[in-house]
Amino acid sequence: MPVRQRHAVVAGAGIGGLTAALALSRQGWKVTVCERADGPTAAGAGIVLAPNALRAFDAIGFDPAPEAARPTPTAMGLRRPGGRWLNRADPAALTARYGRTPLALHRSALTAALAAELPQGALRYGAAVTAVDEADGRAVVRTAAGDLTADVVIAADGIHSPLRRSRFPRHPGLRYSGETAWRTVLPAGTAPAGIEAAETWGRGQRFGTVPLADGALYAYATAVVPEGYRPADVRAELLRRFGTWHHPVPALLERIDPARVLRHDLYDLAAPLPRLHHGRIAWIGDAAHAMTPNLGQGGCQAVEDAVVLAHLLAGPDVPAALAAYTRARLARTDAIRVRARRAGRVAALGNPLAATARDLAFRALPARASLRALDDLFNGFTLPGRAG
């Protein structure tokens, strides 16, 4: 009698969901990715894949940028609004310590590369998951395009995860960080040449640049503002805040397309989930542990989640695998969530004396100590023993 092929339904076609689907597909699972959007979008921002995320992709045999011209050339340097460097990383030292150079990509390029590796028909747009019922050891997944039966459901349905709210109704949910962010990607050839990966800290606001592998430039800004702050004229608002900062910030602001600027208030989970699974559902990425972007680990942790979960699901016992997934991932991801929030508070200091003391501390920090502080992030990815 032939063995029935196991079926995984993934709610959400972001980086984490697509990585989980690809990893499971390569293990012989049937996968169906249900995405609420009507199709792929070119909108988005950049992402820096840190060494831990690159090692996770290595574990499933996926190259996130096989045709990329180059990795991002540096770790993030830190500057003052007048241009003075507070701290500047040595990319050779980073590569020597962690064995990998971070790779910066447009998010849409990464999701397109992941989607291209999935079996034909696995990705369904316009098929939001609306509910999950469980009976007789399987899950019935209700979607806008019809019902599906699955052995496991992977909730990669984002920071506002409806599946998280349905299974953990007493959880306090999201917490506003106090900052909003503007993000955009300038196409190759439209930004001044020679821009480095760097972040500039003022008082209560920041501006960052990251060269992407295809020659485009990812630019972002944050500011401490009331929740829901929505200036009508994006360019005028950014020029008001950053127009007198060092080169190339004003030049970049003049060249952005306001229609392609994303603006999001920054949130994280107010508390960890009690566990990362419930019945036959497992949560990954922002749905599991939404964190602020201050450490650049949100997408990287989603990749880790997906690869670890798929690795554990190679065993025959799905409930045991999901329990092992919680044990493997909950403590690490929550520690990073807390650390990211604390880092954001330091970066967003608005008091002049506190900001000056912060800047002096960063100037005095030895380069080796700066790198050592990243060890638990960049060296923290492991594949646990399989359950079941």
Coordinates of C-alpha atoms in Angstrom, one line a residue:
M1 CA 0.0 0.0 0.0
P2 CA 1.6 3.3 -1.0
V3 CA 2.5 5.8 1.7
R4 CA 0.3 8.9 1.7
Q5 CA 2.2 12.1 0.9
R6 CA 2.0 14.5 3.8
H7 CA 0.5 17.9 3.1
A8 CA 1.6 21.2 4.6
V9 CA -0.5 24.4 4.2
V10 CA 1.4 27.6 4.7
A11 CA -0.5 30.8 5.5
G12 CA 1.4 33.7 3.9
A13 CA 3.9 34.0 1.1
G14 CA 6.5 36.2 2.8
I15 CA 10.1 35.2 3.3
G16 CA 9.4 32.8 6.2
G17 CA 6.4 31.1 4.6
L18 CA 8.1 30.6 1.2
T19 CA 11.3 29.3 2.9
A20 CA 9.2 26.8 5.0
A21 CA 7.4 25.6 1.9
L22 CA 10.6 25.2 -0.1
A23 CA 12.3 23.3 2.7
L24 CA 9.3 20.9 3.2
S25 CA 8.9 20.4 -0.5
R26 CA 12.5 19.3 -0.8
Q27 CA 11.8 16.7 2.0
G28 CA 8.9 15.2 -0.1
W29 CA 6.0 17.1 1.4
K30 CA 3.1 18.4 -0.7
V31 CA 3.0 22.1 0.0
T32 CA 0.3 24.7 -0.6
V33 CA 1.1 28.4 0.1
C34 CA -2.0 30.5 0.6
E35 CA -1.4 34.2 0.2
R36 CA -4.1 36.8 0.8
A37 CA -2.7 39.2 -1.9
D38 CA -3.9 38.9 -5.4
G39 CA -0.4 38.5 -6.8
P40 CA 3.3 39.2 -6.2
T41 CA 4.3 42.8 -5.7
A42 CA 7.4 44.8 -6.5
A43 CA 6.8 47.1 -3.6
G44 CA 8.9 46.5 -0.6
A45 CA 12.2 47.3 0.9
G46 CA 15.7 45.8 1.3
I47 CA 16.8 43.0 3.5
V48 CA 20.2 42.1 4.8
L49 CA 20.7 38.4 5.1
A50 CA 23.1 38.0 8.0
P51 CA 25.5 35.0 8.3
N52 CA 23.0 33.1 10.4
A53 CA 20.3 33.3 7.7
L54 CA 22.7 32.4 5.0
R55 CA 23.7 29.3 6.9
A56 CA 20.1 28.4 7.3
F57 CA 19.6 28.7 3.6
D58 CA 22.7 26.5 3.1
A59 CA 21.0 23.8 5.2
I60 CA 18.2 23.5 2.6
G61 CA 20.4 23.9 -0.4
F62 CA 19.0 27.3 -1.5
D63 CA 21.2 30.1 -2.9
P64 CA 19.3 33.4 -2.2
A65 CA 21.1 35.3 -4.9
P66 CA 22.8 32.9 -7.4
E67 CA 23.2 35.7 -9.9
A68 CA 23.8 38.6 -7.5
A69 CA 26.7 40.9 -8.6
R70 CA 28.1 41.3 -5.1
P71 CA 27.3 41.0 -1.4
T72 CA 26.9 44.1 0.6
P73 CA 30.4 45.4 1.1
T74 CA 30.4 46.3 4.8
A75 CA 28.7 45.8 8.0
M76 CA 26.8 48.9 9.2
G77 CA 28.9 51.9 10.1
L78 CA 27.5 54.5 12.5
R79 CA 27.6 58.3 11.9
R80 CA 26.4 61.6 13.4
P81 CA 24.2 64.0 11.3
G82 CA 27.2 66.1 10.5
G83 CA 29.0 63.1 9.0
R84 CA 31.4 62.1 11.7
W85 CA 31.9 58.4 12.1
L86 CA 31.2 57.0 15.5
N87 CA 31.9 53.4 14.7
R88 CA 33.0 51.7 11.4
A89 CA 33.1 48.0 10.8
D90 CA 35.8 46.2 9.0
P91 CA 34.1 43.8 6.5
A92 CA 37.1 41.6 6.3
A93 CA 37.1 41.1 10.1
L94 CA 33.3 40.3 10.0
T95 CA 33.8 37.7 7.3
A96 CA 36.8 36.2 9.1
R97 CA 34.8 35.9 12.3
Y98 CA 31.6 34.5 10.9
G99 CA 32.7 32.9 7.7
R100 CA 30.1 34.7 5.6
T101 CA 29.6 38.2 4.2
P102 CA 26.1 39.6 4.7
L103 CA 24.0 39.7 1.5
A104 CA 21.7 42.7 0.9
L105 CA 18.8 42.1 -1.5
H106 CA 15.5 43.6 -2.4
R107 CA 12.8 41.7 -0.5
S108 CA 10.8 41.1 -3.6
A109 CA 13.8 39.6 -5.4
L110 CA 14.3 37.2 -2.5
T111 CA 10.6 36.1 -2.4
A112 CA 10.6 35.7 -6.2
A113 CA 13.6 33.5 -6.0
L114 CA 12.0 31.3 -3.3
A115 CA 8.7 31.1 -5.2
A116 CA 10.5 30.1 -8.4
E117 CA 11.8 27.0 -6.6
L118 CA 8.4 25.7 -5.5
P119 CA 6.5 23.1 -7.4
Q120 CA 4.1 24.4 -10.0
G121 CA 0.7 25.3 -8.5
A122 CA 2.0 25.3 -4.9
L123 CA 1.5 29.1 -4.5
R124 CA -2.0 30.4 -4.5
Y125 CA -2.8 34.1 -4.5
G126 CA -6.1 35.5 -3.4
A127 CA -6.5 32.6 -1.0
A128 CA -6.3 34.1 2.5
V129 CA -6.6 31.6 5.3
T130 CA -9.6 32.5 7.4
A131 CA -9.8 29.7 9.9
V132 CA -8.3 26.3 10.9
D133 CA -10.3 23.5 12.3
E134 CA -8.7 20.3 13.7
A135 CA -10.2 16.8 13.8
D136 CA -9.1 13.2 13.5
G137 CA -5.4 14.1 13.6
R138 CA -5.5 16.5 10.6
A139 CA -6.4 20.2 10.0
V140 CA -9.1 21.6 7.8
V141 CA -7.9 24.9 6.5
R142 CA -10.6 27.4 5.5
T143 CA -9.4 29.8 2.7
A144 CA -11.0 32.4 0.5
A145 CA -10.5 29.9 -2.4
G146 CA -11.9 26.8 -0.7
D147 CA -11.0 24.3 2.0
L148 CA -7.8 22.3 2.3
T149 CA -6.9 19.3 4.5
A150 CA -3.4 19.3 5.9
D151 CA -1.2 17.4 8.3
V152 CA 0.4 20.7 9.5
V153 CA -0.4 24.4 9.1
I154 CA 2.4 26.9 9.2
A155 CA 1.2 30.3 10.2
A156 CA 3.4 32.8 8.4
D157 CA 0.6 35.3 8.3
G158 CA 2.5 38.3 9.4
I159 CA 2.7 40.7 12.3
H160 CA -1.1 41.0 12.7
S161 CA -1.5 37.2 12.4
P162 CA -5.2 36.3 12.5
L163 CA -4.3 32.8 13.4
R164 CA -2.2 34.0 16.4
R165 CA -5.2 36.0 17.6
S166 CA -7.6 33.0 17.2
R167 CA -5.5 30.6 19.2
F168 CA -4.0 33.0 21.8
P169 CA -6.9 35.4 22.5
R170 CA -5.6 36.4 25.9
H171 CA -2.2 37.4 24.6
P172 CA -1.6 41.2 24.8
G173 CA -0.7 41.4 21.1
L174 CA 1.4 44.2 19.6
R175 CA 3.1 47.1 21.3
Y176 CA 4.1 50.3 19.6
S177 CA 7.8 51.0 19.8
G178 CA 7.3 54.8 19.7
E179 CA 8.9 55.1 16.2
T180 CA 7.6 55.1 12.6
A181 CA 9.7 54.2 9.6
W182 CA 10.0 55.3 5.9
R183 CA 11.6 52.8 3.5
T184 CA 12.3 52.8 -0.2
V185 CA 14.6 51.3 -2.8
L186 CA 16.3 53.5 -5.4
P187 CA 16.9 51.6 -8.6
A188 CA 20.5 51.0 -9.8
G189 CA 22.0 54.1 -11.3
T190 CA 19.7 56.6 -9.6
A191 CA 21.7 57.2 -6.4
P192 CA 25.1 58.9 -6.1
A193 CA 28.0 56.5 -6.5
G194 CA 30.1 55.2 -3.6
I195 CA 27.4 55.1 -0.9
E196 CA 28.3 52.8 2.0
A197 CA 26.2 50.7 4.3
A198 CA 25.7 53.1 7.2
E199 CA 23.2 54.4 9.7
T200 CA 23.2 58.0 11.0
W201 CA 21.8 58.7 14.4
G202 CA 20.4 62.1 15.4
R203 CA 18.2 62.9 18.4
G204 CA 15.1 60.8 18.1
Q205 CA 15.6 60.0 14.4
R206 CA 17.8 57.9 12.1
F207 CA 18.7 57.6 8.5
G208 CA 20.2 54.5 6.9
T209 CA 21.6 53.3 3.6
V210 CA 22.4 49.8 2.3
P211 CA 23.7 49.1 -1.2
L212 CA 21.9 46.0 -2.6
A213 CA 23.4 43.2 -4.6
D214 CA 21.9 44.3 -7.9
G215 CA 23.3 47.9 -7.6
A216 CA 20.1 49.4 -6.2
L217 CA 20.1 51.3 -2.9
Y218 CA 17.9 50.6 0.1
A219 CA 17.3 53.8 2.1
Y220 CA 15.3 54.1 5.3
A221 CA 14.5 56.6 8.0
T222 CA 12.9 56.5 11.5
A223 CA 11.5 59.1 13.8
V224 CA 10.0 59.1 17.3
V225 CA 6.4 60.3 16.6
P226 CA 2.9 59.5 17.9
E227 CA 1.4 56.3 16.7
G228 CA -0.5 56.8 13.4
Y229 CA 1.5 59.9 12.4
R230 CA 0.7 60.5 8.7
P231 CA 2.2 63.6 7.1
A232 CA 0.6 64.3 3.7
D233 CA 3.8 65.2 1.8
V234 CA 6.4 62.5 2.4
R235 CA 9.3 64.2 0.7
A236 CA 8.7 67.5 2.5
E237 CA 8.5 65.6 5.8
L238 CA 11.8 63.8 5.2
L239 CA 13.5 66.9 4.0
R240 CA 12.3 68.8 7.1
R241 CA 13.8 66.1 9.3
F242 CA 17.0 65.1 7.4
G243 CA 17.6 67.7 4.7
T244 CA 20.5 69.3 6.6
W245 CA 22.3 66.0 7.4
H246 CA 25.6 65.0 5.8
H247 CA 26.0 63.9 2.2
P248 CA 24.4 61.9 0.6
V249 CA 21.2 62.2 2.7
P250 CA 19.8 65.4 1.1
A251 CA 20.7 64.1 -2.5
L252 CA 18.9 60.8 -1.8
L253 CA 15.8 62.6 -0.5
E254 CA 15.6 64.6 -3.7
R255 CA 15.8 61.5 -5.8
I256 CA 13.3 59.3 -4.1
D257 CA 9.9 58.5 -5.6
P258 CA 7.4 59.4 -2.9
A259 CA 4.9 56.9 -4.4
R260 CA 7.4 54.1 -3.7
V261 CA 8.1 55.0 -0.1
L262 CA 6.6 52.6 2.5
R263 CA 5.6 54.0 5.9
H264 CA 5.0 51.8 8.8
D265 CA 4.7 52.3 12.6
L266 CA 7.2 49.9 14.3
Y267 CA 5.7 47.3 16.6
D268 CA 6.8 44.2 18.4
L269 CA 5.0 41.6 20.5
A270 CA 4.3 42.9 24.0
A271 CA 5.2 39.5 25.4
P272 CA 6.3 36.2 24.1
L273 CA 3.7 33.6 23.0
P274 CA 3.3 30.8 25.5
R275 CA 4.4 28.5 22.8
L276 CA 5.0 28.6 19.1
H277 CA 2.6 25.8 18.3
H278 CA -1.0 24.9 19.0
G279 CA -2.5 21.6 17.8
R280 CA -1.3 21.2 14.3
I281 CA -0.4 24.9 13.8
A282 CA 3.1 26.3 14.1
W283 CA 3.9 30.0 14.0
I284 CA 7.0 31.4 12.3
G285 CA 8.4 34.9 11.6
D286 CA 6.5 38.0 12.6
A287 CA 3.4 35.9 13.4
A288 CA 5.5 34.1 16.1
H289 CA 7.8 36.8 17.5
A290 CA 7.3 40.2 15.8
M291 CA 10.3 42.3 16.6
T292 CA 11.5 45.8 15.7
P293 CA 14.1 46.0 12.9
N294 CA 16.9 47.4 15.1
L295 CA 19.1 44.3 14.9
G296 CA 18.2 43.5 11.3
Q297 CA 17.0 40.0 12.4
G298 CA 13.3 39.9 11.7
G299 CA 13.6 38.3 8.3
C300 CA 16.7 36.3 9.4
Q301 CA 14.8 34.7 12.3
A302 CA 11.9 33.9 10.0
V303 CA 14.4 32.0 7.8
E304 CA 15.8 30.2 10.8
D305 CA 12.3 29.3 12.0
A306 CA 11.3 27.9 8.7
V307 CA 14.4 25.7 8.3
V308 CA 14.3 24.4 11.9
L309 CA 10.6 23.6 11.6
A310 CA 11.0 21.7 8.3
H311 CA 14.0 19.8 9.7
L312 CA 12.0 18.7 12.7
L313 CA 9.0 17.7 10.5
A314 CA 11.1 15.2 8.7
G315 CA 10.2 12.8 11.5
P316 CA 7.0 10.9 11.4
D317 CA 5.3 12.4 14.5
V318 CA 4.0 15.9 13.7
P319 CA 2.8 16.8 17.2
A320 CA 6.2 15.8 18.7
A321 CA 7.9 17.8 16.0
L322 CA 5.9 20.9 16.7
A323 CA 6.6 20.6 20.5
A324 CA 10.3 20.3 19.6
Y325 CA 10.1 23.4 17.4
T326 CA 8.8 25.4 20.4
R327 CA 11.6 24.2 22.5
A328 CA 14.2 24.9 19.9
R329 CA 13.0 28.4 18.9
L330 CA 11.0 30.2 21.6
A331 CA 13.9 31.3 23.9
R332 CA 16.2 32.4 21.1
T333 CA 13.6 34.4 19.2
D334 CA 12.2 36.1 22.3
A335 CA 15.7 37.1 23.5
I336 CA 16.3 38.7 20.2
R337 CA 12.9 40.4 20.3
V338 CA 13.8 42.0 23.7
R339 CA 17.3 42.9 22.6
A340 CA 16.0 44.6 19.4
R341 CA 13.6 46.7 21.5
R342 CA 16.3 47.8 23.9
A343 CA 18.6 48.6 21.0
G344 CA 15.9 50.8 19.5
R345 CA 15.5 52.7 22.7
V346 CA 19.2 53.6 22.7
A347 CA 19.2 54.6 19.0
A348 CA 16.1 56.7 19.5
L349 CA 17.3 58.8 22.4
G350 CA 16.1 62.4 22.1
N351 CA 17.5 64.0 25.2
P352 CA 20.7 65.9 24.1
L353 CA 22.8 64.8 27.1
A354 CA 21.7 61.2 26.8
A355 CA 22.3 61.2 23.0
T356 CA 25.8 62.7 23.5
A357 CA 26.7 60.1 26.1
R358 CA 25.5 57.4 23.8
D359 CA 27.6 58.7 20.9
L360 CA 30.7 59.0 23.1
A361 CA 30.2 55.4 24.2
F362 CA 30.0 54.1 20.6
R363 CA 33.1 56.1 19.6
A364 CA 35.0 54.5 22.5
L365 CA 33.8 50.9 21.7
P366 CA 36.7 48.8 20.3
A367 CA 35.9 47.2 16.9
R368 CA 36.5 43.7 18.3
A369 CA 34.0 44.3 21.1
S370 CA 31.4 45.5 18.5
L371 CA 31.9 42.3 16.5
R372 CA 31.8 40.1 19.6
A373 CA 28.4 41.5 20.5
L374 CA 27.1 39.9 17.4
D375 CA 28.3 36.4 18.1
D376 CA 25.0 35.1 19.6
L377 CA 23.1 36.5 16.6
F378 CA 25.3 35.4 13.8
N379 CA 26.5 32.1 15.3
G380 CA 23.2 31.1 16.9
F381 CA 21.6 29.0 14.1
T382 CA 21.6 25.3 14.9
L383 CA 19.6 22.3 13.7
P384 CA 18.3 20.4 16.7
G385 CA 17.8 16.7 16.9
R386 CA 14.6 15.5 15.2
A387 CA 11.6 14.4 17.3
G388 CA 9.4 11.4 16.8

